Amino acid sequence: MLHLDRIIPLLYQHKKFLLLFTLGITLAAALLVNVLPTEYKSVATISPVNIQLTDKAKLFNPNIKDLYSFFGSGDDIERIESANDWISIYRAIVVENNLVGYFKIQEPDSSLRIEKAVDILRKKLYAKPTEKGQLQIIAWAKEPDTALLWVNAFRSKINLRMLEGIQLQYNTTIQELRNSLQKLQQEFIALSAVRDSSEAENVIRETKIQSIRQLIANNITITGEWQQALAAIPDVLIVLDGAIANKSAVRPDKLVVITGAFITALLFAMTWVIVYHRNNLQ
């Protein structure tokens, strides 16, 4: 077993090997990071809006108008984070920005070129939750402006996709109310057209007409509320810290990589010398 008083002289004895090995690995790492293309990072910090804010009762019921928090919960954050798996959004960004050419993908099949570009983009553009209950949209690109463009495009398309889902629900409800109104109006017209009836039948018919008239009035009121709520749907995402074309946030970080390579190579070389010498002693 080697003790410290024997390890230090042993390492000093092999100082030439330690020096050459460490410098060789460090030089190789330095060459590698200079060959690798530099990528710039752009980040937008966002928070989802509480999805309950789209409830129309918030506009028309004073008892619950202040019930909901403005910012979303963990479930809302997870829902937005799932955009990392929404291939159609990535595909749209690829097509709109001609990223097949940007990534220099050589493939005779155009569909396959797009899919390969999507795979590359998903590694460079993604949403990531923070420890403070927020969400970051992060992009890495060869130019700062391109990274900024990707972040803004991703955020905009996520917001639009979520809004479309909410608007579809509202429009479906409004259409169902309109269909119901049409049936009520037809029934009202049919009852109003009846003339030759007994007094008892006229009383019953008049009661039905009054009931339908009230249903029509309620339908029109409710439909108007849904239409107003549709127009008042807020954006799904709130930008807390907008993205910028950051020229200082880069990868690989050359200083970190070279320093890490130097330390790792030195520790490896020292360990190898100690283990090799101990095995020879046995």
PDB file of C-alpha atoms in Angstrom:
ATOM      1  CA  MET A   1       0.000   0.000   0.000  1.00  0.00           C
ATOM      2  CA  LEU A   2       1.371   3.384  -1.013  1.00  0.00           C
ATOM      3  CA  HIS A   3       1.435   6.197   1.501  1.00  0.00           C
ATOM      4  CA  LEU A   4       1.434   9.900   0.825  1.00  0.00           C
ATOM      5  CA  ASP A   5       5.156  10.216   1.604  1.00  0.00           C
ATOM      6  CA  ARG A   6       5.816   7.722  -1.211  1.00  0.00           C
ATOM      7  CA  ILE A   7       3.186   8.975  -3.667  1.00  0.00           C
ATOM      8  CA  ILE A   8       4.616  12.493  -4.008  1.00  0.00           C
ATOM      9  CA  PRO A   9       8.171  11.308  -4.905  1.00  0.00           C
ATOM     10  CA  LEU A  10       6.628   8.721  -7.241  1.00  0.00           C
ATOM     11  CA  LEU A  11       4.661  11.370  -9.107  1.00  0.00           C
ATOM     12  CA  TYR A  12       7.711  13.613  -9.235  1.00  0.00           C
ATOM     13  CA  GLN A  13       9.706  10.732 -10.691  1.00  0.00           C
ATOM     14  CA  HIS A  14       7.168  10.459 -13.547  1.00  0.00           C
ATOM     15  CA  LYS A  15       6.720  14.197 -13.965  1.00  0.00           C
ATOM     16  CA  LYS A  16       7.682  14.065 -17.634  1.00  0.00           C
ATOM     17  CA  PHE A  17       4.974  11.526 -18.420  1.00  0.00           C
ATOM     18  CA  LEU A  18       2.427  13.475 -16.369  1.00  0.00           C
ATOM     19  CA  LEU A  19       3.332  16.700 -18.137  1.00  0.00           C
ATOM     20  CA  LEU A  20       3.297  15.293 -21.663  1.00  0.00           C
ATOM     21  CA  PHE A  21       0.094  13.309 -21.173  1.00  0.00           C
ATOM     22  CA  THR A  22      -1.752  16.243 -19.595  1.00  0.00           C
ATOM     23  CA  LEU A  23      -0.574  18.730 -22.206  1.00  0.00           C
ATOM     24  CA  GLY A  24      -1.429  16.283 -25.005  1.00  0.00           C
ATOM     25  CA  ILE A  25      -5.001  15.785 -23.820  1.00  0.00           C
ATOM     26  CA  THR A  26      -5.418  19.507 -23.141  1.00  0.00           C
ATOM     27  CA  LEU A  27      -4.114  20.369 -26.608  1.00  0.00           C
ATOM     28  CA  ALA A  28      -6.472  17.826 -28.190  1.00  0.00           C
ATOM     29  CA  ALA A  29      -9.415  19.326 -26.289  1.00  0.00           C
ATOM     30  CA  ALA A  30      -8.386  22.825 -27.363  1.00  0.00           C
ATOM     31  CA  LEU A  31      -8.236  21.755 -30.991  1.00  0.00           C
ATOM     32  CA  LEU A  32     -11.592  20.012 -30.713  1.00  0.00           C
ATOM     33  CA  VAL A  33     -13.450  23.003 -29.262  1.00  0.00           C
ATOM     34  CA  ASN A  34     -11.982  25.225 -31.958  1.00  0.00           C
ATOM     35  CA  VAL A  35     -13.183  22.854 -34.665  1.00  0.00           C
ATOM     36  CA  LEU A  36     -16.690  22.484 -33.261  1.00  0.00           C
ATOM     37  CA  PRO A  37     -19.092  25.200 -34.449  1.00  0.00           C
ATOM     38  CA  THR A  38     -19.996  27.800 -31.859  1.00  0.00           C
ATOM     39  CA  GLU A  39     -23.654  27.991 -30.923  1.00  0.00           C
ATOM     40  CA  TYR A  40     -25.393  30.923 -29.262  1.00  0.00           C
ATOM     41  CA  LYS A  41     -28.112  30.603 -26.666  1.00  0.00           C
ATOM     42  CA  SER A  42     -31.351  32.556 -26.482  1.00  0.00           C
ATOM     43  CA  VAL A  43     -33.797  32.139 -23.594  1.00  0.00           C
ATOM     44  CA  ALA A  44     -37.294  33.404 -22.880  1.00  0.00           C
ATOM     45  CA  THR A  45     -38.774  32.937 -19.418  1.00  0.00           C
ATOM     46  CA  ILE A  46     -42.530  32.513 -19.507  1.00  0.00           C
ATOM     47  CA  SER A  47     -45.397  31.534 -17.276  1.00  0.00           C
ATOM     48  CA  PRO A  48     -48.671  29.969 -18.373  1.00  0.00           C
ATOM     49  CA  VAL A  49     -51.899  31.747 -17.560  1.00  0.00           C
ATOM     50  CA  ASN A  50     -54.319  29.898 -15.299  1.00  0.00           C
ATOM     51  CA  ILE A  51     -56.524  28.031 -17.768  1.00  0.00           C
ATOM     52  CA  GLN A  52     -59.520  28.705 -15.513  1.00  0.00           C
ATOM     53  CA  LEU A  53     -59.344  32.354 -16.563  1.00  0.00           C
ATOM     54  CA  THR A  54     -61.061  31.290 -19.780  1.00  0.00           C
ATOM     55  CA  ASP A  55     -64.195  30.410 -17.780  1.00  0.00           C
ATOM     56  CA  LYS A  56     -66.921  32.776 -19.007  1.00  0.00           C
ATOM     57  CA  ALA A  57     -68.386  32.892 -15.510  1.00  0.00           C
ATOM     58  CA  LYS A  58     -65.356  34.971 -14.503  1.00  0.00           C
ATOM     59  CA  LEU A  59     -66.735  37.776 -16.684  1.00  0.00           C
ATOM     60  CA  PHE A  60     -70.400  37.562 -15.738  1.00  0.00           C
ATOM     61  CA  ASN A  61     -70.497  36.191 -12.188  1.00  0.00           C
ATOM     62  CA  PRO A  62     -69.295  38.768  -9.632  1.00  0.00           C
ATOM     63  CA  ASN A  63     -69.099  36.069  -6.955  1.00  0.00           C
ATOM     64  CA  ILE A  64     -66.213  34.261  -8.637  1.00  0.00           C
ATOM     65  CA  LYS A  65     -64.520  36.960 -10.708  1.00  0.00           C
ATOM     66  CA  ASP A  66     -61.552  37.062  -8.270  1.00  0.00           C
ATOM     67  CA  LEU A  67     -61.552  33.351  -7.464  1.00  0.00           C
ATOM     68  CA  TYR A  68     -58.818  32.291  -9.883  1.00  0.00           C
ATOM     69  CA  SER A  69     -55.121  33.094  -9.650  1.00  0.00           C
ATOM     70  CA  PHE A  70     -53.744  34.828 -12.747  1.00  0.00           C
ATOM     71  CA  PHE A  71     -50.699  32.562 -13.043  1.00  0.00           C
ATOM     72  CA  GLY A  72     -50.990  28.885 -13.866  1.00  0.00           C
ATOM     73  CA  SER A  73     -50.175  25.951 -11.613  1.00  0.00           C
ATOM     74  CA  GLY A  74     -47.787  23.048 -12.030  1.00  0.00           C
ATOM     75  CA  ASP A  75     -50.299  21.264 -14.249  1.00  0.00           C
ATOM     76  CA  ASP A  76     -50.393  24.244 -16.604  1.00  0.00           C
ATOM     77  CA  ILE A  77     -46.579  24.270 -16.764  1.00  0.00           C
ATOM     78  CA  GLU A  78     -46.481  20.561 -17.581  1.00  0.00           C
ATOM     79  CA  ARG A  79     -49.107  21.102 -20.273  1.00  0.00           C
ATOM     80  CA  ILE A  80     -46.932  23.741 -21.953  1.00  0.00           C
ATOM     81  CA  GLU A  81     -43.758  21.686 -21.467  1.00  0.00           C
ATOM     82  CA  SER A  82     -45.401  18.888 -23.448  1.00  0.00           C
ATOM     83  CA  ALA A  83     -44.922  21.125 -26.502  1.00  0.00           C
ATOM     84  CA  ASN A  84     -41.515  19.421 -26.756  1.00  0.00           C
ATOM     85  CA  ASP A  85     -43.459  16.487 -28.233  1.00  0.00           C
ATOM     86  CA  TRP A  86     -45.654  18.529 -30.601  1.00  0.00           C
ATOM     87  CA  ILE A  87     -43.917  17.538 -33.820  1.00  0.00           C
ATOM     88  CA  SER A  88     -46.287  19.607 -35.956  1.00  0.00           C
ATOM     89  CA  ILE A  89     -44.992  22.820 -34.338  1.00  0.00           C
ATOM     90  CA  TYR A  90     -41.381  21.877 -35.040  1.00  0.00           C
ATOM     91  CA  ARG A  91     -42.317  20.895 -38.583  1.00  0.00           C
ATOM     92  CA  ALA A  92     -43.972  24.268 -39.143  1.00  0.00           C
ATOM     93  CA  ILE A  93     -40.867  26.125 -37.915  1.00  0.00           C
ATOM     94  CA  VAL A  94     -38.657  23.974 -40.161  1.00  0.00           C
ATOM     95  CA  VAL A  95     -40.764  24.694 -43.244  1.00  0.00           C
ATOM     96  CA  GLU A  96     -41.345  28.401 -42.562  1.00  0.00           C
ATOM     97  CA  ASN A  97     -37.639  29.095 -41.942  1.00  0.00           C
ATOM     98  CA  ASN A  98     -36.189  26.694 -44.551  1.00  0.00           C
ATOM     99  CA  LEU A  99     -34.188  24.855 -41.901  1.00  0.00           C
ATOM    100  CA  VAL A 100     -33.556  21.958 -44.285  1.00  0.00           C
ATOM    101  CA  GLY A 101     -31.177  24.270 -46.118  1.00  0.00           C
ATOM    102  CA  TYR A 102     -29.917  25.810 -42.881  1.00  0.00           C
ATOM    103  CA  PHE A 103     -28.899  22.401 -41.526  1.00  0.00           C
ATOM    104  CA  LYS A 104     -27.518  21.428 -44.977  1.00  0.00           C
ATOM    105  CA  ILE A 105     -29.449  18.158 -45.099  1.00  0.00           C
ATOM    106  CA  GLN A 106     -28.742  16.143 -48.229  1.00  0.00           C
ATOM    107  CA  GLU A 107     -31.590  13.714 -48.881  1.00  0.00           C
ATOM    108  CA  PRO A 108     -33.492  13.038 -52.133  1.00  0.00           C
ATOM    109  CA  ASP A 109     -36.820  12.519 -50.340  1.00  0.00           C
ATOM    110  CA  SER A 110     -38.234  15.940 -49.366  1.00  0.00           C
ATOM    111  CA  SER A 111     -40.375  14.500 -46.557  1.00  0.00           C
ATOM    112  CA  LEU A 112     -37.385  12.730 -45.076  1.00  0.00           C
ATOM    113  CA  ARG A 113     -35.361  15.943 -45.279  1.00  0.00           C
ATOM    114  CA  ILE A 114     -37.993  17.731 -43.228  1.00  0.00           C
ATOM    115  CA  GLU A 115     -38.152  14.946 -40.643  1.00  0.00           C
ATOM    116  CA  LYS A 116     -34.368  14.986 -40.231  1.00  0.00           C
ATOM    117  CA  ALA A 117     -34.458  18.755 -39.810  1.00  0.00           C
ATOM    118  CA  VAL A 118     -37.180  18.341 -37.174  1.00  0.00           C
ATOM    119  CA  ASP A 119     -35.026  15.846 -35.264  1.00  0.00           C
ATOM    120  CA  ILE A 120     -32.103  18.285 -35.274  1.00  0.00           C
ATOM    121  CA  LEU A 121     -34.281  21.226 -34.249  1.00  0.00           C
ATOM    122  CA  ARG A 122     -35.793  19.354 -31.293  1.00  0.00           C
ATOM    123  CA  LYS A 123     -32.281  19.030 -29.824  1.00  0.00           C
ATOM    124  CA  LYS A 124     -31.647  22.750 -30.224  1.00  0.00           C
ATOM    125  CA  LEU A 125     -35.070  24.193 -29.317  1.00  0.00           C
ATOM    126  CA  TYR A 126     -37.068  23.068 -26.288  1.00  0.00           C
ATOM    127  CA  ALA A 127     -39.082  24.107 -23.231  1.00  0.00           C
ATOM    128  CA  LYS A 128     -37.658  23.452 -19.778  1.00  0.00           C
ATOM    129  CA  PRO A 129     -39.272  24.075 -16.359  1.00  0.00           C
ATOM    130  CA  THR A 130     -37.374  26.024 -13.725  1.00  0.00           C
ATOM    131  CA  GLU A 131     -37.182  25.364 -10.007  1.00  0.00           C
ATOM    132  CA  LYS A 132     -39.264  28.493  -9.360  1.00  0.00           C
ATOM    133  CA  GLY A 133     -42.404  27.339 -11.140  1.00  0.00           C
ATOM    134  CA  GLN A 134     -41.689  29.055 -14.441  1.00  0.00           C
ATOM    135  CA  LEU A 135     -40.847  27.800 -17.890  1.00  0.00           C
ATOM    136  CA  GLN A 136     -37.907  28.606 -20.131  1.00  0.00           C
ATOM    137  CA  ILE A 137     -37.883  28.296 -23.895  1.00  0.00           C
ATOM    138  CA  ILE A 138     -34.271  27.693 -24.908  1.00  0.00           C
ATOM    139  CA  ALA A 139     -32.709  27.746 -28.368  1.00  0.00           C
ATOM    140  CA  TRP A 140     -29.155  27.101 -29.557  1.00  0.00           C
ATOM    141  CA  ALA A 141     -28.138  28.285 -33.028  1.00  0.00           C
ATOM    142  CA  LYS A 142     -25.042  29.284 -34.979  1.00  0.00           C
ATOM    143  CA  GLU A 143     -26.173  32.925 -34.960  1.00  0.00           C
ATOM    144  CA  PRO A 144     -27.639  34.866 -32.011  1.00  0.00           C
ATOM    145  CA  ASP A 145     -30.429  36.283 -34.183  1.00  0.00           C
ATOM    146  CA  THR A 146     -31.420  32.809 -35.369  1.00  0.00           C
ATOM    147  CA  ALA A 147     -31.660  31.533 -31.788  1.00  0.00           C
ATOM    148  CA  LEU A 148     -33.870  34.517 -30.940  1.00  0.00           C
ATOM    149  CA  LEU A 149     -36.064  33.821 -33.978  1.00  0.00           C
ATOM    150  CA  TRP A 150     -36.563  30.183 -32.973  1.00  0.00           C
ATOM    151  CA  VAL A 151     -37.490  31.056 -29.381  1.00  0.00           C
ATOM    152  CA  ASN A 152     -40.088  33.608 -30.456  1.00  0.00           C
ATOM    153  CA  ALA A 153     -41.512  31.302 -33.123  1.00  0.00           C
ATOM    154  CA  PHE A 154     -41.809  28.393 -30.675  1.00  0.00           C
ATOM    155  CA  ARG A 155     -43.474  30.555 -28.016  1.00  0.00           C
ATOM    156  CA  SER A 156     -45.877  32.078 -30.529  1.00  0.00           C
ATOM    157  CA  LYS A 157     -46.927  28.718 -31.952  1.00  0.00           C
ATOM    158  CA  ILE A 158     -47.439  27.153 -28.513  1.00  0.00           C
ATOM    159  CA  ASN A 159     -49.618  30.088 -27.520  1.00  0.00           C
ATOM    160  CA  LEU A 160     -51.595  29.884 -30.770  1.00  0.00           C
ATOM    161  CA  ARG A 161     -52.091  26.118 -30.484  1.00  0.00           C
ATOM    162  CA  MET A 162     -53.468  26.412 -26.947  1.00  0.00           C
ATOM    163  CA  LEU A 163     -55.716  29.324 -27.920  1.00  0.00           C
ATOM    164  CA  GLU A 164     -57.094  27.376 -30.874  1.00  0.00           C
ATOM    165  CA  GLY A 165     -58.127  24.552 -28.544  1.00  0.00           C
ATOM    166  CA  ILE A 166     -59.936  26.930 -26.196  1.00  0.00           C
ATOM    167  CA  GLN A 167     -61.559  28.848 -29.056  1.00  0.00           C
ATOM    168  CA  LEU A 168     -62.756  25.602 -30.608  1.00  0.00           C
ATOM    169  CA  GLN A 169     -64.569  24.735 -27.379  1.00  0.00           C
ATOM    170  CA  TYR A 170     -66.201  28.179 -27.263  1.00  0.00           C
ATOM    171  CA  ASN A 171     -67.191  28.133 -30.942  1.00  0.00           C
ATOM    172  CA  THR A 172     -68.677  24.647 -30.554  1.00  0.00           C
ATOM    173  CA  THR A 173     -70.793  25.803 -27.614  1.00  0.00           C
ATOM    174  CA  ILE A 174     -71.920  28.926 -29.486  1.00  0.00           C
ATOM    175  CA  GLN A 175     -72.903  26.855 -32.526  1.00  0.00           C
ATOM    176  CA  GLU A 176     -74.887  24.446 -30.374  1.00  0.00           C
ATOM    177  CA  LEU A 177     -76.727  27.383 -28.803  1.00  0.00           C
ATOM    178  CA  ARG A 178     -77.505  28.773 -32.257  1.00  0.00           C
ATOM    179  CA  ASN A 179     -78.824  25.406 -33.394  1.00  0.00           C
ATOM    180  CA  SER A 180     -81.023  25.265 -30.308  1.00  0.00           C
ATOM    181  CA  LEU A 181     -82.249  28.826 -30.992  1.00  0.00           C
ATOM    182  CA  GLN A 182     -83.199  27.897 -34.531  1.00  0.00           C
ATOM    183  CA  LYS A 183     -85.298  24.975 -33.318  1.00  0.00           C
ATOM    184  CA  LEU A 184     -86.992  27.146 -30.687  1.00  0.00           C
ATOM    185  CA  GLN A 185     -87.815  29.784 -33.293  1.00  0.00           C
ATOM    186  CA  GLN A 186     -89.276  27.191 -35.631  1.00  0.00           C
ATOM    187  CA  GLU A 187     -91.406  25.803 -32.819  1.00  0.00           C
ATOM    188  CA  PHE A 188     -92.529  29.331 -31.882  1.00  0.00           C
ATOM    189  CA  ILE A 189     -93.552  30.085 -35.460  1.00  0.00           C
ATOM    190  CA  ALA A 190     -95.437  26.791 -35.750  1.00  0.00           C
ATOM    191  CA  LEU A 191     -97.405  27.383 -32.527  1.00  0.00           C
ATOM    192  CA  SER A 192     -98.123  31.004 -33.433  1.00  0.00           C
ATOM    193  CA  ALA A 193     -99.583  29.935 -36.783  1.00  0.00           C
ATOM    194  CA  VAL A 194    -102.310  27.816 -35.171  1.00  0.00           C
ATOM    195  CA  ARG A 195    -105.696  29.605 -35.175  1.00  0.00           C
ATOM    196  CA  ASP A 196    -108.789  27.387 -35.012  1.00  0.00           C
ATOM    197  CA  SER A 197    -108.586  25.745 -31.608  1.00  0.00           C
ATOM    198  CA  SER A 198    -110.748  25.332 -28.556  1.00  0.00           C
ATOM    199  CA  GLU A 199    -110.389  27.725 -25.668  1.00  0.00           C
ATOM    200  CA  ALA A 200    -108.596  25.106 -23.567  1.00  0.00           C
ATOM    201  CA  GLU A 201    -106.161  24.362 -26.396  1.00  0.00           C
ATOM    202  CA  ASN A 202    -105.540  28.074 -26.882  1.00  0.00           C
ATOM    203  CA  VAL A 203    -104.600  28.435 -23.219  1.00  0.00           C
ATOM    204  CA  ILE A 204    -102.174  25.528 -23.448  1.00  0.00           C
ATOM    205  CA  ARG A 205    -100.735  26.867 -26.698  1.00  0.00           C
ATOM    206  CA  GLU A 206    -100.309  30.343 -25.263  1.00  0.00           C
ATOM    207  CA  THR A 207     -98.516  28.896 -22.253  1.00  0.00           C
ATOM    208  CA  LYS A 208     -96.120  27.028 -24.555  1.00  0.00           C
ATOM    209  CA  ILE A 209     -95.547  30.172 -26.614  1.00  0.00           C
ATOM    210  CA  GLN A 210     -94.689  32.175 -23.505  1.00  0.00           C
ATOM    211  CA  SER A 211     -92.337  29.426 -22.328  1.00  0.00           C
ATOM    212  CA  ILE A 212     -90.589  29.244 -25.716  1.00  0.00           C
ATOM    213  CA  ARG A 213     -90.349  33.044 -25.855  1.00  0.00           C
ATOM    214  CA  GLN A 214     -88.551  32.976 -22.494  1.00  0.00           C
ATOM    215  CA  LEU A 215     -86.233  30.177 -23.677  1.00  0.00           C
ATOM    216  CA  ILE A 216     -85.413  32.187 -26.799  1.00  0.00           C
ATOM    217  CA  ALA A 217     -84.592  35.252 -24.709  1.00  0.00           C
ATOM    218  CA  ASN A 218     -82.385  33.174 -22.383  1.00  0.00           C
ATOM    219  CA  ASN A 219     -80.682  31.555 -25.360  1.00  0.00           C
ATOM    220  CA  ILE A 220     -79.877  34.924 -26.927  1.00  0.00           C
ATOM    221  CA  THR A 221     -78.493  36.224 -23.608  1.00  0.00           C
ATOM    222  CA  ILE A 222     -76.336  33.157 -22.989  1.00  0.00           C
ATOM    223  CA  THR A 223     -75.080  33.100 -26.581  1.00  0.00           C
ATOM    224  CA  GLY A 224     -74.067  36.750 -26.253  1.00  0.00           C
ATOM    225  CA  GLU A 225     -72.156  35.980 -23.068  1.00  0.00           C
ATOM    226  CA  TRP A 226     -70.276  33.157 -24.764  1.00  0.00           C
ATOM    227  CA  GLN A 227     -69.428  35.432 -27.701  1.00  0.00           C
ATOM    228  CA  GLN A 228     -68.113  38.133 -25.368  1.00  0.00           C
ATOM    229  CA  ALA A 229     -66.100  35.539 -23.432  1.00  0.00           C
ATOM    230  CA  LEU A 230     -64.659  34.249 -26.705  1.00  0.00           C
ATOM    231  CA  ALA A 231     -63.443  37.742 -27.562  1.00  0.00           C
ATOM    232  CA  ALA A 232     -61.933  38.159 -24.079  1.00  0.00           C
ATOM    233  CA  ILE A 233     -59.847  34.960 -23.973  1.00  0.00           C
ATOM    234  CA  PRO A 234     -56.352  35.962 -22.740  1.00  0.00           C
ATOM    235  CA  ASP A 235     -53.078  34.767 -24.208  1.00  0.00           C
ATOM    236  CA  VAL A 236     -52.066  31.442 -22.743  1.00  0.00           C
ATOM    237  CA  LEU A 237     -48.449  32.496 -22.125  1.00  0.00           C
ATOM    238  CA  ILE A 238     -47.080  35.482 -20.237  1.00  0.00           C
ATOM    239  CA  VAL A 239     -43.549  36.549 -21.155  1.00  0.00           C
ATOM    240  CA  LEU A 240     -41.748  37.330 -17.892  1.00  0.00           C
ATOM    241  CA  ASP A 241     -38.319  37.828 -19.459  1.00  0.00           C
ATOM    242  CA  GLY A 242     -38.165  38.205 -23.226  1.00  0.00           C
ATOM    243  CA  ALA A 243     -35.523  36.509 -25.322  1.00  0.00           C
ATOM    244  CA  ILE A 244     -32.587  38.478 -26.736  1.00  0.00           C
ATOM    245  CA  ALA A 245     -29.902  37.774 -29.321  1.00  0.00           C
ATOM    246  CA  ASN A 246     -27.277  36.990 -26.667  1.00  0.00           C
ATOM    247  CA  LYS A 247     -23.715  36.961 -28.013  1.00  0.00           C
ATOM    248  CA  SER A 248     -22.114  35.988 -24.695  1.00  0.00           C
ATOM    249  CA  ALA A 249     -23.997  32.754 -23.954  1.00  0.00           C
ATOM    250  CA  VAL A 250     -22.183  30.225 -26.129  1.00  0.00           C
ATOM    251  CA  ARG A 251     -21.382  26.553 -26.321  1.00  0.00           C
ATOM    252  CA  PRO A 252     -18.989  24.945 -26.112  1.00  0.00           C
ATOM    253  CA  ASP A 253     -17.498  27.167 -23.421  1.00  0.00           C
ATOM    254  CA  LYS A 254     -13.845  26.922 -24.478  1.00  0.00           C
ATOM    255  CA  LEU A 255     -12.356  27.948 -21.136  1.00  0.00           C
ATOM    256  CA  VAL A 256     -14.482  25.445 -19.204  1.00  0.00           C
ATOM    257  CA  VAL A 257     -13.780  22.618 -21.664  1.00  0.00           C
ATOM    258  CA  ILE A 258     -10.013  23.200 -21.768  1.00  0.00           C
ATOM    259  CA  THR A 259      -9.742  23.618 -17.995  1.00  0.00           C
ATOM    260  CA  GLY A 260     -11.840  20.508 -17.437  1.00  0.00           C
ATOM    261  CA  ALA A 261      -9.733  18.527 -19.904  1.00  0.00           C
ATOM    262  CA  PHE A 262      -6.519  19.655 -18.159  1.00  0.00           C
ATOM    263  CA  ILE A 263      -7.733  18.665 -14.683  1.00  0.00           C
ATOM    264  CA  THR A 264      -9.227  15.371 -15.850  1.00  0.00           C
ATOM    265  CA  ALA A 265      -6.086  14.411 -17.798  1.00  0.00           C
ATOM    266  CA  LEU A 266      -3.819  15.248 -14.862  1.00  0.00           C
ATOM    267  CA  LEU A 267      -5.908  13.248 -12.397  1.00  0.00           C
ATOM    268  CA  PHE A 268      -6.097  10.310 -14.803  1.00  0.00           C
ATOM    269  CA  ALA A 269      -2.358  10.323 -15.404  1.00  0.00           C
ATOM    270  CA  MET A 270      -1.589  10.505 -11.682  1.00  0.00           C
ATOM    271  CA  THR A 271      -4.012   7.653 -10.967  1.00  0.00           C
ATOM    272  CA  TRP A 272      -2.508   5.550 -13.753  1.00  0.00           C
ATOM    273  CA  VAL A 273       1.041   6.055 -12.418  1.00  0.00           C
ATOM    274  CA  ILE A 274       0.007   5.125  -8.868  1.00  0.00           C
ATOM    275  CA  VAL A 275      -1.976   2.040  -9.932  1.00  0.00           C
ATOM    276  CA  TYR A 276       0.767   0.892 -12.324  1.00  0.00           C
ATOM    277  CA  HIS A 277       3.452   1.228  -9.648  1.00  0.00           C
ATOM    278  CA  ARG A 278       1.332  -0.550  -7.019  1.00  0.00           C
ATOM    279  CA  ASN A 279       0.673  -3.488  -9.348  1.00  0.00           C
ATOM    280  CA  ASN A 280       4.397  -3.831 -10.040  1.00  0.00           C
ATOM    281  CA  LEU A 281       5.073  -4.005  -6.328  1.00  0.00           C
ATOM    282  CA  GLN A 282       2.766  -6.979  -5.851  1.00  0.00           C
TER     283      GLN A 282
END
